[in-house]
Amino acid sequence: MATVLEDPTLERHFKGHRDTVTSVDFNPNMKQLASGSMDSCLMVWNFKPQMRAYRFVGHKDAILDVCFSPSGHLVASASRDKTVRLWIPSVKGESTVFKAHTATVRSVDFSSDGQLICTASDDKTVKVWTTHRQKFQFSLNQHMNWVRCARFSPDGRLIVSGSDDKTVKLWDRQSKECVHTFFEHGGFVNHVAFHPSGTCIAAAGTDSTVKVWDIRMNKLLQHYTAHTAPVNSLSFHSSGNYLITASDDSTLKVLDLLEGRLFYTLHGHQGPATSVSFSRSGEYFASGGSDEQVLVWKTNFDQIDYNEVLQSHRRKSYVDPPPHIHDIPPRSPHRSPARATSGKVL
């Protein structure tokens, strides 16, 4: 019997970067994919056939994170040159630049309404800015080491940040207070993300683990040890049922959150997989690596009803299905071995 699940398929690969790809993000309109690299260039790849990629040059050092605005009209890039740039992702590639921090800027994110930007830096702070005119709003200052990643919650009321101080902090945007600190990471925290529901967060660590916490009860829900090397990036599927991760062990892994198990392991990159991101709909995901490649995958497994996924897991769990009453042949009234019945249900 054919399985109900379709495996993810590699759809496209883009070559153009000259060093490790550090970050990937889809334009919400699904016509473009942006990638940042250690080569200091922002690439915008157009999905339209025969339409060339745009290479945007402006940063003076490595780009460590890229993010499209919710409207898709802007793409932000965070760099080791201590600046953030906002680009118009068209052939002209116009951009505005602002000095966001006093050290390397490791991450950039837009709020869901597109009005605000948050940045995280090696200066140990998270900062919030207005998208319009890039006006500084406030700084969050309680981390004791580099802040590798900061993300807005889906409703924009909270910010989560992960740091080399081995903590994940949850901040209230209105009060600017740290409302909770999760101390449980055995290593540095490379990446953090909010579950689409806003009720959970996930963190990827240099200790090769991925952890998922419930932020209503501040409780560790899941702890995955599927990777064999530091986990660099993660992304939730829009359904909230899956989490994809990228690791120095060169693999991408899809975790089934409802079952709490490893779902798929994908081998596409030669060397460390540095970044991964689902499209907004979840129909595709993209990954980047130290092999300078950007890969685009079709998700496929999310196209079916989740109950079928569970049934498939259960089928895989049984070597033989349990017996059913119809599997038991009827008793023969004849005791002679020569005249035994065939075992058909009459």
mmCIF file of C-alpha atoms in Angstrom, residues 26-338:
data_model
loop_
_atom_site.group_PDB
_atom_site.id
_atom_site.type_symbol
_atom_site.label_atom_id
_atom_site.label_comp_id
_atom_site.label_asym_id
_atom_site.label_seq_id
_atom_site.Cartn_x
_atom_site.Cartn_y
_atom_site.Cartn_z
ATOM 1 C CA PHE A 26 10.728 34.317 0.959
ATOM 2 C CA ASN A 27 8.913 37.376 -0.293
ATOM 3 C CA PRO A 28 5.302 36.925 0.946
ATOM 4 C CA ASN A 29 4.168 37.362 -2.692
ATOM 5 C CA MET A 30 6.152 34.152 -3.507
ATOM 6 C CA LYS A 31 7.800 35.782 -6.519
ATOM 7 C CA GLN A 32 11.197 36.228 -4.871
ATOM 8 C CA LEU A 33 13.623 34.744 -2.382
ATOM 9 C CA ALA A 34 16.286 36.814 -0.610
ATOM 10 C CA SER A 35 19.584 35.474 0.700
ATOM 11 C CA GLY A 36 22.448 37.044 2.622
ATOM 12 C CA SER A 37 26.022 35.853 2.671
ATOM 13 C CA MET A 38 29.467 36.240 4.170
ATOM 14 C CA ASP A 39 30.375 37.727 0.749
ATOM 15 C CA SER A 40 28.606 40.971 1.892
ATOM 16 C CA CYS A 41 26.024 40.714 -0.924
ATOM 17 C CA LEU A 42 22.264 40.466 -0.754
ATOM 18 C CA MET A 43 20.846 38.327 -3.551
ATOM 19 C CA VAL A 44 17.203 38.523 -4.583
ATOM 20 C CA TRP A 45 16.294 35.475 -6.675
ATOM 21 C CA ASN A 46 13.278 35.791 -8.965
ATOM 22 C CA PHE A 47 11.150 32.676 -9.451
ATOM 23 C CA LYS A 48 9.848 33.874 -12.812
ATOM 24 C CA PRO A 49 11.560 31.873 -15.594
ATOM 25 C CA GLN A 50 14.320 33.739 -17.436
ATOM 26 C CA MET A 51 14.228 36.566 -14.904
ATOM 27 C CA ARG A 52 17.708 37.256 -13.599
ATOM 28 C CA ALA A 53 18.674 37.531 -9.943
ATOM 29 C CA TYR A 54 19.496 40.900 -8.397
ATOM 30 C CA ARG A 55 22.807 41.280 -6.589
ATOM 31 C CA PHE A 56 22.692 44.168 -4.109
ATOM 32 C CA VAL A 57 26.042 45.605 -2.995
ATOM 33 C CA GLY A 58 26.325 48.149 -0.192
ATOM 34 C CA HIS A 59 27.331 46.426 3.035
ATOM 35 C CA LYS A 60 31.024 46.612 3.864
ATOM 36 C CA ASP A 61 31.117 43.272 5.650
ATOM 37 C CA ALA A 62 29.200 39.986 5.946
ATOM 38 C CA ILE A 63 25.385 39.963 5.898
ATOM 39 C CA LEU A 64 24.148 37.759 8.747
ATOM 40 C CA ASP A 65 20.344 38.004 8.409
ATOM 41 C CA VAL A 66 17.731 39.003 5.824
ATOM 42 C CA CYS A 67 13.992 39.526 6.233
ATOM 43 C CA PHE A 68 11.178 40.654 3.907
ATOM 44 C CA SER A 69 8.591 43.092 5.219
ATOM 45 C CA PRO A 70 5.035 41.641 5.458
ATOM 46 C CA SER A 71 4.011 43.593 2.347
ATOM 47 C CA GLY A 72 7.028 42.302 0.408
ATOM 48 C CA HIS A 73 7.935 45.859 -0.658
ATOM 49 C CA LEU A 74 11.120 45.968 1.467
ATOM 50 C CA VAL A 75 13.860 43.555 2.413
ATOM 51 C CA ALA A 76 16.040 44.249 5.456
ATOM 52 C CA SER A 77 19.622 43.046 5.895
ATOM 53 C CA ALA A 78 21.728 42.964 9.073
ATOM 54 C CA SER A 79 25.503 43.095 8.800
ATOM 55 C CA ARG A 80 28.793 42.737 10.563
ATOM 56 C CA ASP A 81 29.461 46.336 9.460
ATOM 57 C CA LYS A 82 27.113 47.379 12.363
ATOM 58 C CA THR A 83 24.390 48.629 10.002
ATOM 59 C CA VAL A 84 20.975 47.572 8.800
ATOM 60 C CA ARG A 85 19.898 48.303 5.235
ATOM 61 C CA LEU A 86 16.361 48.454 3.876
ATOM 62 C CA TRP A 87 16.254 47.617 0.169
ATOM 63 C CA ILE A 88 13.539 47.892 -2.468
ATOM 64 C CA PRO A 89 13.738 44.440 -4.090
ATOM 65 C CA SER A 90 13.595 45.666 -7.696
ATOM 66 C CA VAL A 91 16.172 45.958 -10.449
ATOM 67 C CA LYS A 92 17.418 49.356 -9.148
ATOM 68 C CA GLY A 93 18.093 48.043 -5.665
ATOM 69 C CA GLU A 94 17.710 51.358 -3.878
ATOM 70 C CA SER A 95 18.434 51.210 -0.156
ATOM 71 C CA THR A 96 18.558 53.272 2.999
ATOM 72 C CA VAL A 97 21.141 52.501 5.655
ATOM 73 C CA PHE A 98 21.269 53.176 9.380
ATOM 74 C CA LYS A 99 23.887 52.442 12.022
ATOM 75 C CA ALA A 100 21.885 50.193 14.281
ATOM 76 C CA HIS A 101 24.458 49.097 16.870
ATOM 77 C CA THR A 102 27.997 49.571 18.130
ATOM 78 C CA ALA A 103 28.959 46.031 17.056
ATOM 79 C CA THR A 104 27.954 43.295 14.555
ATOM 80 C CA VAL A 105 24.199 43.154 13.868
ATOM 81 C CA ARG A 106 23.227 39.472 13.889
ATOM 82 C CA SER A 107 19.491 39.557 13.213
ATOM 83 C CA VAL A 108 16.673 41.682 11.852
ATOM 84 C CA ASP A 109 12.903 41.130 11.949
ATOM 85 C CA PHE A 110 9.729 43.023 11.018
ATOM 86 C CA SER A 111 6.636 43.122 13.233
ATOM 87 C CA SER A 112 3.601 41.460 11.605
ATOM 88 C CA ASP A 113 2.051 44.864 10.770
ATOM 89 C CA GLY A 114 5.339 45.972 9.171
ATOM 90 C CA GLN A 115 5.547 49.110 11.328
ATOM 91 C CA LEU A 116 8.530 48.098 13.493
ATOM 92 C CA ILE A 117 11.923 46.449 13.101
ATOM 93 C CA CYS A 118 13.885 44.674 15.831
ATOM 94 C CA THR A 119 17.625 44.046 15.649
ATOM 95 C CA ALA A 120 20.033 41.979 17.774
ATOM 96 C CA SER A 121 23.744 42.572 18.152
ATOM 97 C CA ASP A 122 27.099 41.615 19.601
ATOM 98 C CA ASP A 123 26.787 44.805 21.686
ATOM 99 C CA LYS A 124 24.515 42.601 23.906
ATOM 100 C CA THR A 125 21.341 44.574 23.080
ATOM 101 C CA VAL A 126 18.097 44.163 21.192
ATOM 102 C CA LYS A 127 16.843 47.405 19.630
ATOM 103 C CA VAL A 128 13.464 48.380 18.186
ATOM 104 C CA TRP A 129 13.039 50.922 15.354
ATOM 105 C CA THR A 130 10.215 52.334 13.271
ATOM 106 C CA THR A 131 10.290 51.017 9.706
ATOM 107 C CA HIS A 132 9.371 54.476 8.421
ATOM 108 C CA ARG A 133 12.481 56.699 8.717
ATOM 109 C CA GLN A 134 14.165 54.068 10.946
ATOM 110 C CA LYS A 135 13.552 56.043 14.118
ATOM 111 C CA PHE A 136 15.090 54.463 17.243
ATOM 112 C CA GLN A 137 12.443 53.446 19.818
ATOM 113 C CA PHE A 138 14.143 51.601 22.669
ATOM 114 C CA SER A 139 16.824 49.133 23.665
ATOM 115 C CA LEU A 140 16.549 45.874 25.666
ATOM 116 C CA ASN A 141 19.684 45.464 27.734
ATOM 117 C CA GLN A 142 19.730 42.452 30.064
ATOM 118 C CA HIS A 143 21.753 39.928 28.064
ATOM 119 C CA MET A 144 25.305 39.342 29.306
ATOM 120 C CA ASN A 145 26.809 38.333 25.946
ATOM 121 C CA TRP A 146 26.227 38.591 22.169
ATOM 122 C CA VAL A 147 22.573 38.437 21.118
ATOM 123 C CA ARG A 148 22.369 36.162 18.091
ATOM 124 C CA CYS A 149 18.679 36.417 17.254
ATOM 125 C CA ALA A 150 15.530 38.385 18.153
ATOM 126 C CA ARG A 151 12.016 37.917 16.813
ATOM 127 C CA PHE A 152 8.604 39.541 17.299
ATOM 128 C CA SER A 153 5.635 37.447 18.416
ATOM 129 C CA PRO A 154 2.847 37.076 15.798
ATOM 130 C CA ASP A 155 0.745 39.737 17.593
ATOM 131 C CA GLY A 156 3.760 42.046 18.062
ATOM 132 C CA ARG A 157 3.342 42.321 21.832
ATOM 133 C CA LEU A 158 6.384 40.205 22.769
ATOM 134 C CA ILE A 159 9.963 39.825 21.583
ATOM 135 C CA VAL A 160 12.053 36.670 22.066
ATOM 136 C CA SER A 161 15.857 36.808 22.024
ATOM 137 C CA GLY A 162 18.618 34.202 22.192
ATOM 138 C CA SER A 163 22.172 34.872 23.308
ATOM 139 C CA ASP A 164 25.673 33.524 23.858
ATOM 140 C CA ASP A 165 24.937 33.972 27.579
ATOM 141 C CA LYS A 166 23.051 30.645 27.132
ATOM 142 C CA THR A 167 19.659 32.193 27.843
ATOM 143 C CA VAL A 168 16.469 32.816 25.919
ATOM 144 C CA LYS A 169 14.652 35.950 27.085
ATOM 145 C CA LEU A 170 11.043 36.956 26.586
ATOM 146 C CA TRP A 171 10.312 40.702 26.547
ATOM 147 C CA ASP A 172 7.095 42.704 26.761
ATOM 148 C CA ARG A 173 7.279 45.317 23.997
ATOM 149 C CA GLN A 174 5.002 47.817 25.771
ATOM 150 C CA SER A 175 6.628 47.743 29.216
ATOM 151 C CA LYS A 176 10.123 46.962 27.795
ATOM 152 C CA GLU A 177 10.540 44.488 30.681
ATOM 153 C CA CYS A 178 12.067 41.021 30.510
ATOM 154 C CA VAL A 179 9.077 38.893 31.547
ATOM 155 C CA HIS A 180 10.900 35.557 31.652
ATOM 156 C CA THR A 181 14.362 34.041 31.178
ATOM 157 C CA PHE A 182 14.863 30.427 30.106
ATOM 158 C CA PHE A 183 18.225 29.154 31.398
ATOM 159 C CA GLU A 184 18.106 25.620 30.128
ATOM 160 C CA HIS A 185 20.435 25.757 27.138
ATOM 161 C CA GLY A 186 23.648 23.795 27.422
ATOM 162 C CA GLY A 187 25.287 25.947 24.749
ATOM 163 C CA PHE A 188 24.976 29.285 22.987
ATOM 164 C CA VAL A 189 21.580 30.062 21.482
ATOM 165 C CA ASN A 190 21.905 30.475 17.711
ATOM 166 C CA HIS A 191 18.305 31.029 16.691
ATOM 167 C CA VAL A 192 14.842 31.615 18.186
ATOM 168 C CA ALA A 193 11.339 31.678 16.698
ATOM 169 C CA PHE A 194 7.702 32.017 17.748
ATOM 170 C CA HIS A 195 5.146 29.311 17.021
ATOM 171 C CA PRO A 196 2.415 30.721 14.699
ATOM 172 C CA SER A 197 -0.074 30.529 17.602
ATOM 173 C CA GLY A 198 2.172 32.794 19.709
ATOM 174 C CA THR A 199 1.940 30.365 22.650
ATOM 175 C CA CYS A 200 5.314 28.623 22.198
ATOM 176 C CA ILE A 201 8.889 29.471 21.281
ATOM 177 C CA ALA A 202 11.665 27.320 19.850
ATOM 178 C CA ALA A 203 15.418 27.743 20.273
ATOM 179 C CA ALA A 204 18.340 26.169 18.396
ATOM 180 C CA GLY A 205 21.626 25.717 20.224
ATOM 181 C CA THR A 206 25.314 25.015 19.740
ATOM 182 C CA ASP A 207 24.761 21.977 21.993
ATOM 183 C CA SER A 208 23.020 20.317 18.967
ATOM 184 C CA THR A 209 19.578 20.551 20.575
ATOM 185 C CA VAL A 210 16.268 22.155 19.700
ATOM 186 C CA LYS A 211 13.952 23.099 22.557
ATOM 187 C CA VAL A 212 10.313 24.144 22.503
ATOM 188 C CA TRP A 213 8.829 26.024 25.478
ATOM 189 C CA ASP A 214 5.241 26.939 26.351
ATOM 190 C CA ILE A 215 5.422 30.634 27.253
ATOM 191 C CA ARG A 216 2.066 30.647 29.090
ATOM 192 C CA MET A 217 3.377 28.226 31.715
ATOM 193 C CA ASN A 218 7.102 28.848 31.074
ATOM 194 C CA LYS A 219 7.521 25.119 30.719
ATOM 195 C CA LEU A 220 9.818 23.045 28.519
ATOM 196 C CA LEU A 221 7.518 21.082 26.205
ATOM 197 C CA GLN A 222 9.939 19.286 23.902
ATOM 198 C CA HIS A 223 13.664 18.672 23.671
ATOM 199 C CA TYR A 224 15.012 17.283 20.399
ATOM 200 C CA THR A 225 18.469 15.748 20.031
ATOM 201 C CA ALA A 226 18.149 14.756 16.372
ATOM 202 C CA HIS A 227 21.232 16.661 15.165
ATOM 203 C CA THR A 228 24.835 15.657 15.775
ATOM 204 C CA ALA A 229 26.327 19.183 15.560
ATOM 205 C CA PRO A 230 25.288 22.776 16.374
ATOM 206 C CA VAL A 231 21.851 23.820 15.121
ATOM 207 C CA ASN A 232 22.068 27.112 13.245
ATOM 208 C CA SER A 233 18.532 27.970 12.213
ATOM 209 C CA LEU A 234 14.899 26.917 12.564
ATOM 210 C CA SER A 235 11.489 27.803 11.139
ATOM 211 C CA PHE A 236 7.914 26.864 12.052
ATOM 212 C CA HIS A 237 5.468 25.697 9.398
ATOM 213 C CA SER A 238 2.396 27.955 9.188
ATOM 214 C CA SER A 239 0.154 25.076 10.393
ATOM 215 C CA GLY A 240 2.182 24.946 13.620
ATOM 216 C CA ASN A 241 2.555 21.172 13.205
ATOM 217 C CA TYR A 242 6.147 21.096 11.952
ATOM 218 C CA LEU A 243 9.498 22.680 12.729
ATOM 219 C CA ILE A 244 12.420 22.582 10.303
ATOM 220 C CA THR A 245 16.033 22.936 11.453
ATOM 221 C CA ALA A 246 19.453 23.401 9.795
ATOM 222 C CA SER A 247 22.704 22.180 11.315
ATOM 223 C CA ASP A 248 26.480 22.028 10.990
ATOM 224 C CA ASP A 249 25.974 18.252 10.507
ATOM 225 C CA SER A 250 24.956 19.272 6.919
ATOM 226 C CA THR A 251 21.341 18.114 7.294
ATOM 227 C CA LEU A 252 17.934 19.726 7.471
ATOM 228 C CA LYS A 253 15.499 17.981 9.791
ATOM 229 C CA VAL A 254 11.722 18.225 9.877
ATOM 230 C CA LEU A 255 10.292 17.672 13.349
ATOM 231 C CA ASP A 256 6.686 16.600 13.821
ATOM 232 C CA LEU A 257 5.622 18.677 16.825
ATOM 233 C CA LEU A 258 2.296 16.977 17.511
ATOM 234 C CA GLU A 259 3.927 13.559 17.756
ATOM 235 C CA GLY A 260 7.184 14.902 19.224
ATOM 236 C CA ARG A 261 9.383 12.997 16.796
ATOM 237 C CA LEU A 262 11.817 13.359 13.922
ATOM 238 C CA PHE A 263 9.859 13.277 10.665
ATOM 239 C CA TYR A 264 12.403 13.772 7.849
ATOM 240 C CA THR A 265 16.151 14.164 7.421
ATOM 241 C CA LEU A 266 17.165 15.973 4.229
ATOM 242 C CA HIS A 267 20.624 15.890 2.680
ATOM 243 C CA GLY A 268 21.087 18.711 0.196
ATOM 244 C CA HIS A 269 24.123 20.700 1.272
ATOM 245 C CA GLN A 270 27.800 19.839 1.106
ATOM 246 C CA GLY A 271 29.009 20.990 4.503
ATOM 247 C CA PRO A 272 27.118 22.915 7.202
ATOM 248 C CA ALA A 273 23.490 23.921 6.576
ATOM 249 C CA THR A 274 23.420 27.455 7.940
ATOM 250 C CA SER A 275 19.859 28.694 7.388
ATOM 251 C CA VAL A 276 16.350 27.482 6.676
ATOM 252 C CA SER A 277 12.967 29.158 6.292
ATOM 253 C CA PHE A 278 9.429 28.105 5.369
ATOM 254 C CA SER A 279 7.444 30.290 2.991
ATOM 255 C CA ARG A 280 4.508 32.107 4.622
ATOM 256 C CA SER A 281 2.006 29.497 3.351
ATOM 257 C CA GLY A 282 4.320 26.601 4.219
ATOM 258 C CA GLU A 283 4.134 25.207 0.702
ATOM 259 C CA TYR A 284 7.889 25.691 0.183
ATOM 260 C CA PHE A 285 11.027 26.042 2.268
ATOM 261 C CA ALA A 286 14.484 27.337 1.410
ATOM 262 C CA SER A 287 17.895 26.523 2.841
ATOM 263 C CA GLY A 288 21.392 27.967 2.616
ATOM 264 C CA GLY A 289 24.786 26.513 3.386
ATOM 265 C CA SER A 290 28.532 26.928 3.556
ATOM 266 C CA ASP A 291 28.562 25.399 0.036
ATOM 267 C CA GLU A 292 27.384 28.863 -1.175
ATOM 268 C CA GLN A 293 24.146 27.334 -2.466
ATOM 269 C CA VAL A 294 20.535 28.368 -1.934
ATOM 270 C CA LEU A 295 18.109 25.450 -2.280
ATOM 271 C CA VAL A 296 14.331 25.677 -2.668
ATOM 272 C CA TRP A 297 12.234 22.675 -1.632
ATOM 273 C CA LYS A 298 8.554 21.853 -2.066
ATOM 274 C CA THR A 299 7.152 20.753 1.291
ATOM 275 C CA ASN A 300 4.563 18.228 -0.077
ATOM 276 C CA PHE A 301 3.917 16.427 3.232
ATOM 277 C CA ASP A 302 1.792 19.354 4.488
ATOM 278 C CA GLN A 303 -0.798 18.928 1.720
ATOM 279 C CA ILE A 304 -2.642 16.142 3.465
ATOM 280 C CA ASP A 305 -4.874 15.983 6.489
ATOM 281 C CA TYR A 306 -2.855 15.689 9.690
ATOM 282 C CA ASN A 307 -4.914 12.650 10.782
ATOM 283 C CA GLU A 308 -3.440 10.816 7.796
ATOM 284 C CA VAL A 309 0.044 11.740 8.991
ATOM 285 C CA LEU A 310 -0.733 10.162 12.363
ATOM 286 C CA GLN A 311 -2.160 7.061 10.675
ATOM 287 C CA SER A 312 0.994 6.780 8.611
ATOM 288 C CA HIS A 313 3.147 7.032 11.752
ATOM 289 C CA ARG A 314 1.078 4.300 13.348
ATOM 290 C CA ARG A 315 1.401 2.079 10.283
ATOM 291 C CA LYS A 316 5.172 2.498 10.442
ATOM 292 C CA SER A 317 5.094 1.577 14.132
ATOM 293 C CA TYR A 318 3.427 -1.827 13.584
ATOM 294 C CA VAL A 319 5.373 -4.649 12.018
ATOM 295 C CA ASP A 320 2.075 -6.523 11.536
ATOM 296 C CA PRO A 321 -1.377 -5.069 12.125
ATOM 297 C CA PRO A 322 -3.205 -6.561 15.112
ATOM 298 C CA PRO A 323 -5.446 -9.546 14.217
ATOM 299 C CA HIS A 324 -9.076 -8.947 13.349
ATOM 300 C CA ILE A 325 -12.013 -11.368 13.749
ATOM 301 C CA HIS A 326 -12.137 -11.907 9.977
ATOM 302 C CA ASP A 327 -8.535 -13.099 9.994
ATOM 303 C CA ILE A 328 -9.508 -16.171 12.069
ATOM 304 C CA PRO A 329 -10.602 -19.085 9.877
ATOM 305 C CA PRO A 330 -13.853 -20.849 10.813
ATOM 306 C CA ARG A 331 -13.665 -24.087 12.737
ATOM 307 C CA SER A 332 -14.123 -27.117 10.574
ATOM 308 C CA PRO A 333 -16.748 -29.664 11.622
ATOM 309 C CA HIS A 334 -14.545 -32.382 10.028
ATOM 310 C CA ARG A 335 -11.738 -33.730 12.120
ATOM 311 C CA SER A 336 -10.070 -35.645 9.294
ATOM 312 C CA PRO A 337 -6.916 -33.798 8.123
ATOM 313 C CA ALA A 338 -7.665 -34.874 4.553
#
